[in-house]
Short mmCIF file of C-alpha atoms in Angstrom, two decimals:
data_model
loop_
_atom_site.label_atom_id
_atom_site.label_comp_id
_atom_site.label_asym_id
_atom_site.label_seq_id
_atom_site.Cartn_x
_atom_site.Cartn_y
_atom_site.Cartn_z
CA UNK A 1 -95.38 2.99 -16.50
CA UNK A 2 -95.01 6.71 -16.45
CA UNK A 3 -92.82 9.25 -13.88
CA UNK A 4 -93.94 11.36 -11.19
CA UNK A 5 -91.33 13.48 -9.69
CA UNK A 6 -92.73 15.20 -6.66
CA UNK A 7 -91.60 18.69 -5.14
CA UNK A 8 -92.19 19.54 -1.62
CA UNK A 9 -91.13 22.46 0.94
CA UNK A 10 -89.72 21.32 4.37
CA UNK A 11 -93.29 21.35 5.62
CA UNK A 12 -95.32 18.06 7.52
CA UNK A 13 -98.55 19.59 6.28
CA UNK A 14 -97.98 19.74 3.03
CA UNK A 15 -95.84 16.52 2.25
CA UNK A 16 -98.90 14.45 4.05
CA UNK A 17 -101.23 14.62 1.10
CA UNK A 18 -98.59 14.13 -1.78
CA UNK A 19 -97.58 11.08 0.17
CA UNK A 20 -101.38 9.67 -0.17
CA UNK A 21 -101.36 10.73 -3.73
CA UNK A 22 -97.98 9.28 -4.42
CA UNK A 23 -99.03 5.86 -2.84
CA UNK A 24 -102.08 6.00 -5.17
CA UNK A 25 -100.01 6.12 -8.33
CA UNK A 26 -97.51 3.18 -7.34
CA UNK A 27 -100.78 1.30 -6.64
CA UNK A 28 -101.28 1.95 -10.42
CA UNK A 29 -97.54 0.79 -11.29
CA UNK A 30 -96.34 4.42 -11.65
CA UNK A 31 -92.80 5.21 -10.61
CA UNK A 32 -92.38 8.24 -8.20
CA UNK A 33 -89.85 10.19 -6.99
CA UNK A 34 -88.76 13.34 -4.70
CA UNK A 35 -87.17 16.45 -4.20
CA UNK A 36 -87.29 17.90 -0.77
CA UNK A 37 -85.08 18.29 2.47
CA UNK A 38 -83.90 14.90 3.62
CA UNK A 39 -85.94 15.96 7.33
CA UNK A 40 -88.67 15.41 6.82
CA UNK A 41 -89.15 14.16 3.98
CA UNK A 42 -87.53 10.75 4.91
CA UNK A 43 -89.26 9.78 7.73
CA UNK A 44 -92.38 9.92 5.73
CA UNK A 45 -91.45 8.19 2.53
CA UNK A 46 -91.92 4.65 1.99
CA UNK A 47 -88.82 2.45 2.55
CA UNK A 48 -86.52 2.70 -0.70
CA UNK A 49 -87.91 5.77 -2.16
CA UNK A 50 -86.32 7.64 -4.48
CA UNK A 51 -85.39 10.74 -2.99
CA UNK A 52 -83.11 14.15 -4.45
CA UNK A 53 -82.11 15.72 -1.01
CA UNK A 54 -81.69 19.52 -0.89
CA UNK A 55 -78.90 20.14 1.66
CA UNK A 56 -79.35 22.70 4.42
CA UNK A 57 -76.11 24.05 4.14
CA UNK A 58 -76.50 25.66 0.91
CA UNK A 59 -77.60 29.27 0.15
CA UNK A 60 -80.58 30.47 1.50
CA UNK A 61 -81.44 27.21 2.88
CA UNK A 62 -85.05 28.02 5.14
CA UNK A 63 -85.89 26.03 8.54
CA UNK A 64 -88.94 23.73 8.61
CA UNK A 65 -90.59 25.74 11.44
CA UNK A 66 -90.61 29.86 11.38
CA UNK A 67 -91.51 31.95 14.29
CA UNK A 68 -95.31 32.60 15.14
CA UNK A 69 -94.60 35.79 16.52
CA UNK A 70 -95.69 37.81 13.54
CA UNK A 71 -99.62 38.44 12.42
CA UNK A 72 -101.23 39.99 9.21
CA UNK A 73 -98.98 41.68 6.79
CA UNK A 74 -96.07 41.25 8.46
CA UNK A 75 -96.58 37.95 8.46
CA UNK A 76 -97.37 37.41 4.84
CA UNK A 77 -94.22 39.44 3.67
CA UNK A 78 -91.90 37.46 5.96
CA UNK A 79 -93.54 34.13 4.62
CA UNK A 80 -92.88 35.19 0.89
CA UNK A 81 -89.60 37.17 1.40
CA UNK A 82 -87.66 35.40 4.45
CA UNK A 83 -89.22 31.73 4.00
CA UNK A 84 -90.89 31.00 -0.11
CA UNK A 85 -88.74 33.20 -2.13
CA UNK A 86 -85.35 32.05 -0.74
CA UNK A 87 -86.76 28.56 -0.36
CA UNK A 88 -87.26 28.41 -4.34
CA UNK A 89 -83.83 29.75 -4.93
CA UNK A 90 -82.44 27.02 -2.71
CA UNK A 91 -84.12 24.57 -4.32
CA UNK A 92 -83.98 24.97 -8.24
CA UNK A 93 -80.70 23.41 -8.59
CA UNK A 94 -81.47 20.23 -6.98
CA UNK A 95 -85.48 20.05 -9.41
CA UNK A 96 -82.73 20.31 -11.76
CA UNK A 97 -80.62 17.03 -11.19
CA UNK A 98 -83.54 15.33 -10.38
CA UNK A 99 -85.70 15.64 -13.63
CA UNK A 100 -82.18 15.08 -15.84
CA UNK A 101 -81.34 12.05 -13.67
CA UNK A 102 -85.73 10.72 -13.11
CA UNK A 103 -86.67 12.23 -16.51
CA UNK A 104 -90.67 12.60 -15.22
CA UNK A 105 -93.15 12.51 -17.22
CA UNK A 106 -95.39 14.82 -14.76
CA UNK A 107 -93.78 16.64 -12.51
CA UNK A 108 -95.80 17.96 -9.43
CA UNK A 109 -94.76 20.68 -7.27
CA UNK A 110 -96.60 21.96 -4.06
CA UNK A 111 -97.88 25.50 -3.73
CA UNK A 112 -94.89 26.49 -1.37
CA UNK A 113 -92.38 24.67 -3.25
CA UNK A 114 -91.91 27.62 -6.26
CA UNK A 115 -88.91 25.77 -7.89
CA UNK A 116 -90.65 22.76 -8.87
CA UNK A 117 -92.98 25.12 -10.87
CA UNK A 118 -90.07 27.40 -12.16
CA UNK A 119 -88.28 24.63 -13.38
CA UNK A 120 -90.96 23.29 -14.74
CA UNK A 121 -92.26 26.07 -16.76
CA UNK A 122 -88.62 26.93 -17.51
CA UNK A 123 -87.94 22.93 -19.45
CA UNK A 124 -91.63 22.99 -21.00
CA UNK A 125 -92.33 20.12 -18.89
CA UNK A 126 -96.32 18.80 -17.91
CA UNK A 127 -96.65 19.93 -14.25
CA UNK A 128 -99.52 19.97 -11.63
CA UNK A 129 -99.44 21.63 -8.65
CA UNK A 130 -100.09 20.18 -5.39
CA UNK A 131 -102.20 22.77 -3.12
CA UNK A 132 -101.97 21.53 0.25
CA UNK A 133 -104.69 24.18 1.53
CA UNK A 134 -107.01 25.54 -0.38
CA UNK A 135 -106.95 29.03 1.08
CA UNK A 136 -104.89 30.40 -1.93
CA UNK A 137 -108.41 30.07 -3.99
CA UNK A 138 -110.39 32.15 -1.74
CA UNK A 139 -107.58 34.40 0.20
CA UNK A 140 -109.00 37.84 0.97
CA UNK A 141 -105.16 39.23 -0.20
CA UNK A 142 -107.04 39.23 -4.04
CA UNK A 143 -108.89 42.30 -2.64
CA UNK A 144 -105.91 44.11 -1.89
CA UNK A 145 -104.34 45.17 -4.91
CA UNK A 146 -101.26 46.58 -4.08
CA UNK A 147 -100.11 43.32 -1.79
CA UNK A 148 -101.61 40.84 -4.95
CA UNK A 149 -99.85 42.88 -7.20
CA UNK A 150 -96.61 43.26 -4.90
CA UNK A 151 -96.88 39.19 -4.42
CA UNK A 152 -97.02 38.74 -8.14
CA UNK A 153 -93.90 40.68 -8.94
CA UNK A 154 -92.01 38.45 -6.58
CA UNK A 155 -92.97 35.93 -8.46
CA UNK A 156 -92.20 37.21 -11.83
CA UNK A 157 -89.02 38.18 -10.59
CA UNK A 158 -88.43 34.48 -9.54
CA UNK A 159 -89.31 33.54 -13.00
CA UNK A 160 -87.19 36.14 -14.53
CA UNK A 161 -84.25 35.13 -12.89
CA UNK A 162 -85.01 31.30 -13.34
CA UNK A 163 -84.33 32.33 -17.48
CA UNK A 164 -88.30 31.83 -17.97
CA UNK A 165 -88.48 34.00 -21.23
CA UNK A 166 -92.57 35.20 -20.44
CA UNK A 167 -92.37 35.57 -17.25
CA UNK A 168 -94.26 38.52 -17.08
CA UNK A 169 -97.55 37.88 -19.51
CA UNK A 170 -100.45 36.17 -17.33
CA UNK A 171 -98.54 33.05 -16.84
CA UNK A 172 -96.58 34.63 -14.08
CA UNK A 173 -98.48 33.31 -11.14
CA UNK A 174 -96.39 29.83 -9.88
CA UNK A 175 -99.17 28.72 -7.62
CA UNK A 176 -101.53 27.35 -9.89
CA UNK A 177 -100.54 25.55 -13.34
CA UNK A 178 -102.34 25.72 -16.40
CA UNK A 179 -102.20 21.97 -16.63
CA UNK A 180 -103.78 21.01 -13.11
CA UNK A 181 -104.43 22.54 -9.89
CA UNK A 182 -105.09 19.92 -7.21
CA UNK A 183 -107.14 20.85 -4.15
CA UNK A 184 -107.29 18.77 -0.94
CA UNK A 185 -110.99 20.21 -0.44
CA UNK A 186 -114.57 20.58 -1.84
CA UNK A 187 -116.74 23.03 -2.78
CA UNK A 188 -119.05 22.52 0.14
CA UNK A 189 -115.84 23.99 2.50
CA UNK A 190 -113.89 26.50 0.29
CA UNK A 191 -117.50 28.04 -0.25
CA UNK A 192 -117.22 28.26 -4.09
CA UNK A 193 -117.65 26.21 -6.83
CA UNK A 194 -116.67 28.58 -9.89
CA UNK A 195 -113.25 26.80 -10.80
CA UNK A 196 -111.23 26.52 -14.64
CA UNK A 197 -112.14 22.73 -15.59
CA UNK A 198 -108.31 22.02 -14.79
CA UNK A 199 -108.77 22.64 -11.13
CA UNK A 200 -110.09 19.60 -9.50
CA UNK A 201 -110.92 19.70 -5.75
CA UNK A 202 -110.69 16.06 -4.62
CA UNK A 203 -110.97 16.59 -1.27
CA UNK A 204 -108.25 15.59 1.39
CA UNK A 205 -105.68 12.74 0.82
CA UNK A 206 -104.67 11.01 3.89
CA UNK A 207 -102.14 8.33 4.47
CA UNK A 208 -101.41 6.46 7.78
CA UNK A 209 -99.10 7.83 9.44
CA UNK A 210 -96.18 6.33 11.85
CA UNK A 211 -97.42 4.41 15.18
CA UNK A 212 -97.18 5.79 17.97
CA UNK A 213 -96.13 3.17 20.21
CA UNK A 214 -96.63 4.46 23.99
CA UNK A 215 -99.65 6.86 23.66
CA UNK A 216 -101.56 5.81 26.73
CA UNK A 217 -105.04 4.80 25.28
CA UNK A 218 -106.06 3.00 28.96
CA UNK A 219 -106.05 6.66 29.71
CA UNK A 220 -109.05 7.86 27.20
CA UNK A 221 -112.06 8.50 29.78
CA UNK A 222 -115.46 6.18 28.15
CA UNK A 223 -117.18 8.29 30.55
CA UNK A 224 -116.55 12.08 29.43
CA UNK A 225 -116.82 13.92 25.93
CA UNK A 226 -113.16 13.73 24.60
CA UNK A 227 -111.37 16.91 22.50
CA UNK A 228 -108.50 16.28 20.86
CA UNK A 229 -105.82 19.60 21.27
CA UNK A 230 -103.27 20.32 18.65
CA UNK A 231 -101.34 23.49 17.23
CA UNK A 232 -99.48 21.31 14.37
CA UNK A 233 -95.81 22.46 14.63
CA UNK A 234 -96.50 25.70 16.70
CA UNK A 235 -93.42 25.69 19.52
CA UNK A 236 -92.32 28.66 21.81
CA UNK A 237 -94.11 30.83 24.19
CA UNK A 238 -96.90 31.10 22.02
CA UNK A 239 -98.06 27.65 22.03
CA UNK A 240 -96.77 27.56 25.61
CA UNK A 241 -99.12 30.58 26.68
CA UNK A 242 -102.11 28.50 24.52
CA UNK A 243 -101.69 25.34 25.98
CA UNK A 244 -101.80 26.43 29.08
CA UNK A 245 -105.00 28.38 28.79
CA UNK A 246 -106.34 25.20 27.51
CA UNK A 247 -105.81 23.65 31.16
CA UNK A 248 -107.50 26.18 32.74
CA UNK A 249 -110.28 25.29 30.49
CA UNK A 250 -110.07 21.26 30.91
CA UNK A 251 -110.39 22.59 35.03
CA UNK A 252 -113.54 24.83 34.37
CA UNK A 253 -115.15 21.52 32.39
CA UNK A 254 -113.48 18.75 34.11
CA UNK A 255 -116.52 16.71 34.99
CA UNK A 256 -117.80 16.35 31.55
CA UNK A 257 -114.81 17.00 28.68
CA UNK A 258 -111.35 15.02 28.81
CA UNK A 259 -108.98 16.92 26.94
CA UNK A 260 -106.17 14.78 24.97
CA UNK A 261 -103.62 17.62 24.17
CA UNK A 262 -100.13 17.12 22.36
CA UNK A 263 -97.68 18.83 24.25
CA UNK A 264 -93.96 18.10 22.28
CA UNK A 265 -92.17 20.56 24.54
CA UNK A 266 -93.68 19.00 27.94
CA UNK A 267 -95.62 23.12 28.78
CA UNK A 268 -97.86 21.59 30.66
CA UNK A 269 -96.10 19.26 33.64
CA UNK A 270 -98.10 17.80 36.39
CA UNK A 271 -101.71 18.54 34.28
CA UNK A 272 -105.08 18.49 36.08
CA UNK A 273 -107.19 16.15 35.70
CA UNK A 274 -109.26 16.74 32.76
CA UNK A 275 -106.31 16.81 30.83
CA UNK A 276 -104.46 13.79 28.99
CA UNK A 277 -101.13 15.14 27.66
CA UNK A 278 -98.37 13.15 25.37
CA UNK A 279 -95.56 14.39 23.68
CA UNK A 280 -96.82 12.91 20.28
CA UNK A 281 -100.74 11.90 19.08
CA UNK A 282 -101.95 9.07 17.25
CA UNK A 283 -104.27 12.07 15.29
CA UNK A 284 -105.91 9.64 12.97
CA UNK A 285 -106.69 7.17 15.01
CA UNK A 286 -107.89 9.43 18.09
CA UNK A 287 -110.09 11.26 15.65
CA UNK A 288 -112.20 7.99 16.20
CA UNK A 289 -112.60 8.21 19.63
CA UNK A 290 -113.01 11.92 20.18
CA UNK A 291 -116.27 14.21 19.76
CA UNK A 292 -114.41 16.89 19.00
CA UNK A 293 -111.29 19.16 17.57
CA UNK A 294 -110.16 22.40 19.20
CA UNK A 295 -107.13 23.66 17.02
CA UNK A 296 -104.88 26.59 15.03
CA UNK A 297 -107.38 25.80 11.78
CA UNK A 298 -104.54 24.05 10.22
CA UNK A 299 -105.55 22.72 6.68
CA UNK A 300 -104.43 19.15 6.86
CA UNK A 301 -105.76 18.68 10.66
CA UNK A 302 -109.40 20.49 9.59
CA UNK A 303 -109.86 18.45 6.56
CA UNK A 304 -108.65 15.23 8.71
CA UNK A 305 -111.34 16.08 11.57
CA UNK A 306 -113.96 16.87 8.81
CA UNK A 307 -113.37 13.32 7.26
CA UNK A 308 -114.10 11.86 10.63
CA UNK A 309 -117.47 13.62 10.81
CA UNK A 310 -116.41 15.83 14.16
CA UNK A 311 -116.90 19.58 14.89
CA UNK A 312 -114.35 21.92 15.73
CA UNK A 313 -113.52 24.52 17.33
CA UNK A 314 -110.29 26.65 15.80
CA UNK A 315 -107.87 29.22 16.89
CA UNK A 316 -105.67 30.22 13.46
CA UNK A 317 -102.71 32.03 14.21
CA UNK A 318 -101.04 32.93 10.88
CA UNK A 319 -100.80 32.56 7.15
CA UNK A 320 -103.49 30.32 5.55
CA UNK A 321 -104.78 29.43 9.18
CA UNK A 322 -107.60 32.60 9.06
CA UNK A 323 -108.70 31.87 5.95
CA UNK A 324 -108.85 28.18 6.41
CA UNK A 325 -110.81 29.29 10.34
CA UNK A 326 -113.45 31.16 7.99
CA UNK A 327 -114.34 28.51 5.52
CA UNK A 328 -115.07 25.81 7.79
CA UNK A 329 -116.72 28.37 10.61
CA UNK A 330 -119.03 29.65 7.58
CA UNK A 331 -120.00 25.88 6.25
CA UNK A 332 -121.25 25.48 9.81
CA UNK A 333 -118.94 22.98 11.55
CA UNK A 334 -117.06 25.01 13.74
CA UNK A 335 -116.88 28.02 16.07
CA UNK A 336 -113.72 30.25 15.93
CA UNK A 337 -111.65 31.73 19.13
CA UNK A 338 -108.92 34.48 18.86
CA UNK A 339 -105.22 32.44 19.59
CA UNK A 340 -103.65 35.52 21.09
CA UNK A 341 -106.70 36.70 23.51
CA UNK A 342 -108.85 33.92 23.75
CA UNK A 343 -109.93 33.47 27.80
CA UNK A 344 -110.61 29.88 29.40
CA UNK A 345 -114.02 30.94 29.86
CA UNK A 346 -114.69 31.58 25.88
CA UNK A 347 -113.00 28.50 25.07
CA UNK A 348 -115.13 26.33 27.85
CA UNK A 349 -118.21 28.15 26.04
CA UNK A 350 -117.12 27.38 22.87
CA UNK A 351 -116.23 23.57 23.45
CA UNK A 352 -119.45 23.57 25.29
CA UNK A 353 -121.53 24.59 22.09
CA UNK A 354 -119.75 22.72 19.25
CA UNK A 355 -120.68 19.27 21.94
CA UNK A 356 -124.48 20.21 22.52
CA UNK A 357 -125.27 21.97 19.56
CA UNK A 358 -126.07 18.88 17.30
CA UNK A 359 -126.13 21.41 13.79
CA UNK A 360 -122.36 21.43 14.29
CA UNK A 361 -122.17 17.51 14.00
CA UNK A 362 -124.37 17.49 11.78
CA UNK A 363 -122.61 20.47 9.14
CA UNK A 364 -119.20 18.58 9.84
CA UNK A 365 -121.19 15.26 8.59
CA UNK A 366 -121.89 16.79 5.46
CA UNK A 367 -118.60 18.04 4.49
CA UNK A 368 -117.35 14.35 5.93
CA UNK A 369 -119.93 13.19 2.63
CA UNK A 370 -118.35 15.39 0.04
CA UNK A 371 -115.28 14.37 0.86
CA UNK A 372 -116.09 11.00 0.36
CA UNK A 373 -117.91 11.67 -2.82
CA UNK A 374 -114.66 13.77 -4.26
CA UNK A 375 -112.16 10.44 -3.98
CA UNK A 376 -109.08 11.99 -2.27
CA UNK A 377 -106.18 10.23 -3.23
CA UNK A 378 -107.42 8.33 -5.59
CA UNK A 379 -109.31 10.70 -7.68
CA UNK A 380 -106.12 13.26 -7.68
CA UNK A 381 -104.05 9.94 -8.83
CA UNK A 382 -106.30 9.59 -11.72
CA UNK A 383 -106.51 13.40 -12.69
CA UNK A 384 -102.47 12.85 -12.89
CA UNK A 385 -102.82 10.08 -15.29
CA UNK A 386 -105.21 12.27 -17.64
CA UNK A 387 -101.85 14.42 -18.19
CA UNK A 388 -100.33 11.35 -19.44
#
């Protein structure tokens, strides 16, 4: 039996497919363990996990959820400066009691979760990193040199400061490890297939998740097409401003489309009546009783709608969303609206196409087959076990 140790950012998105992958490697009689912020992490562990828990109150400690406010570069130097930098300095100390206490023999750290990676490069350990969207392969930032080159000094920098002696040679990049890169995706949706033999794309890994005990599922119409709304975490006026164009759209179509829409912060009281609201979704289970997807072209929920075979129709807002929005528009299966400007009448047309249009069903179809073919969970377990 051999030791994972698993390093995660306060993030659902990201935690979601380590969990899969983690599950996979106890079903193989390896022992795993965590480092990551008690919420969430906790609520999505299995019972009697082993769990390091960072603690909020110490230096530099970073929120799960940051503001949407902020687009483009702005955005990107507020997610590596105010959220990933400090993040990684927050976390290094606790990577560090928990591979002297676990002693791993892999140690896996997600893309956002920097200190896993530092530390590991730091002790000489065997690490793979966990990317939890695959837009880091294909992100247009690679053509920019001055922000790749300004985002590479940070994290030399990091390195530097971490007491990694060659930080600067060609090593200095923490989100990829020269041991393994795991991707949650395929070929067929990042849109290239020209990858170092220790990348392996394995396509999503999804767990169950918890029930959700009072969804209303007498409410699903068997008579209407059904689109499932969600913005992941996305809170604020934003989201409020979104969700709310998204009624005006369930009005405009209400005699054909029943919209199931997860509205945590209860925008949308009193909704008409193409609209099915609830403060939480069953996702996973919905997915197999909807026709469609209209979301913010988050990774985990566009890889989870793809595995169900279903079209989408996506509205990124910020950091890997637009990339993510462009891969799965180009492979076919989806049709792309603008978050911040987007009208109820292009959304209604939009919905409209992605339901009639059978080349969208069948695109998303096709990813859903790579997927399969790639193993998820299972597949990424076994790469893991080649490190052994």
């Amino acid at each position: 039996m051999s030791r994972f140790l698993f390093v995660m950012p306060p993030f659902v998105g990201h935690i979601n497919p380590a969990v899969a992958v983690a599950r996979a490697l106890g079903q193989r009689d390896h022992e795993t363990a965590w480092v990551g912020f008690p919420d969430p992490l906790r609520g999505m562990l299995p019972p009697g996990a082993t769990l390091f828990p960072v603690q909020r109150s110490e230096p530099h400690a970073v929120p799960p959820q940051r503001p949407g406010t902020q687009r483009g570069f702005a955005a990107l130097r507020s997610l590596w400066q105010d959220a990933l930098i400090p993040l990684a300095e927050t976390m290094v100390p606790t990577v560090e009691e928990a591979v002297e206490r676990f002693r791993p023999t892999v140690l896996v750290a997600d893309q956002q979760a920097l200190a896993g990676a530092v530390v590991g490069r730091r002790r000489g350990l065997t690490w793979a990193t966990s990317a939890s969207s695959s837009a880091e392969l294909t992100n247009s930032v690679h053509q920019l040199p001055r922000v790749d080159g300004w985002i590479r000094g940070l994290l030399t920098e990091l390195q530097q400061r971490g007491g990694i002696a060659d930080a600067d040679t060609h090593r200095s990049d923490l989100r990829f490890s020269e041991h393994l890169t795991l991707v949650y995706s395929v070929p067929e949706l990042v849109g290239r297939g020209d990858f170092p033999p220790h990348y392996a794309l394995v396509g999503p890994a999804i767990t169950p998740r918890p029930p959700v005990s009072d969804f209303p599922w007498h409410r699903l119409d068997a008579h209407r097409s059904r689109v499932l709304v969600s913005l992941g975490t996305l809170s604020g006026s934003a989201g409020t401003r979104f969700l709310r164009t998204i009624a005006r759209v369930s009005e405009l179509l209400a005699e054909r489309v029943q919209f199931i829409v997860a509205d945590p912060a209860g925008a949308l009281p009193g909704p008409p009546r193409g609209l099915l609201t609830a403060p939480f979704l069953p996702q996973l289970e919905l997915l197999e009783r909807v026709d469609a997807v209209l979301c913010h072209a988050g990774h985990n929920t566009v890889c989870e709608t793809l595995a169900a075979g279903l079209p989408l129709v996506v509205a990124p807002i910020r950091d890997d969303q637009p990339v993510v929005a462009e891969q799965v528009v180009a492979a076919g299966a989806a049709l792309r609206v603008p978050f911040a400007r987007a009208t109820p009448d292009a959304v209604a047309t939009a919905v409209s196409a992605v339901l009639d249009d059978p080349s969208f069903r069948q695109a998303a179809s096709g990813i859903q087959q790579a997927f399969h073919s790639a193993g998820g969970a299972s597949a990424a377990a076994q790469h893991l076990e080649r490190l052994l």
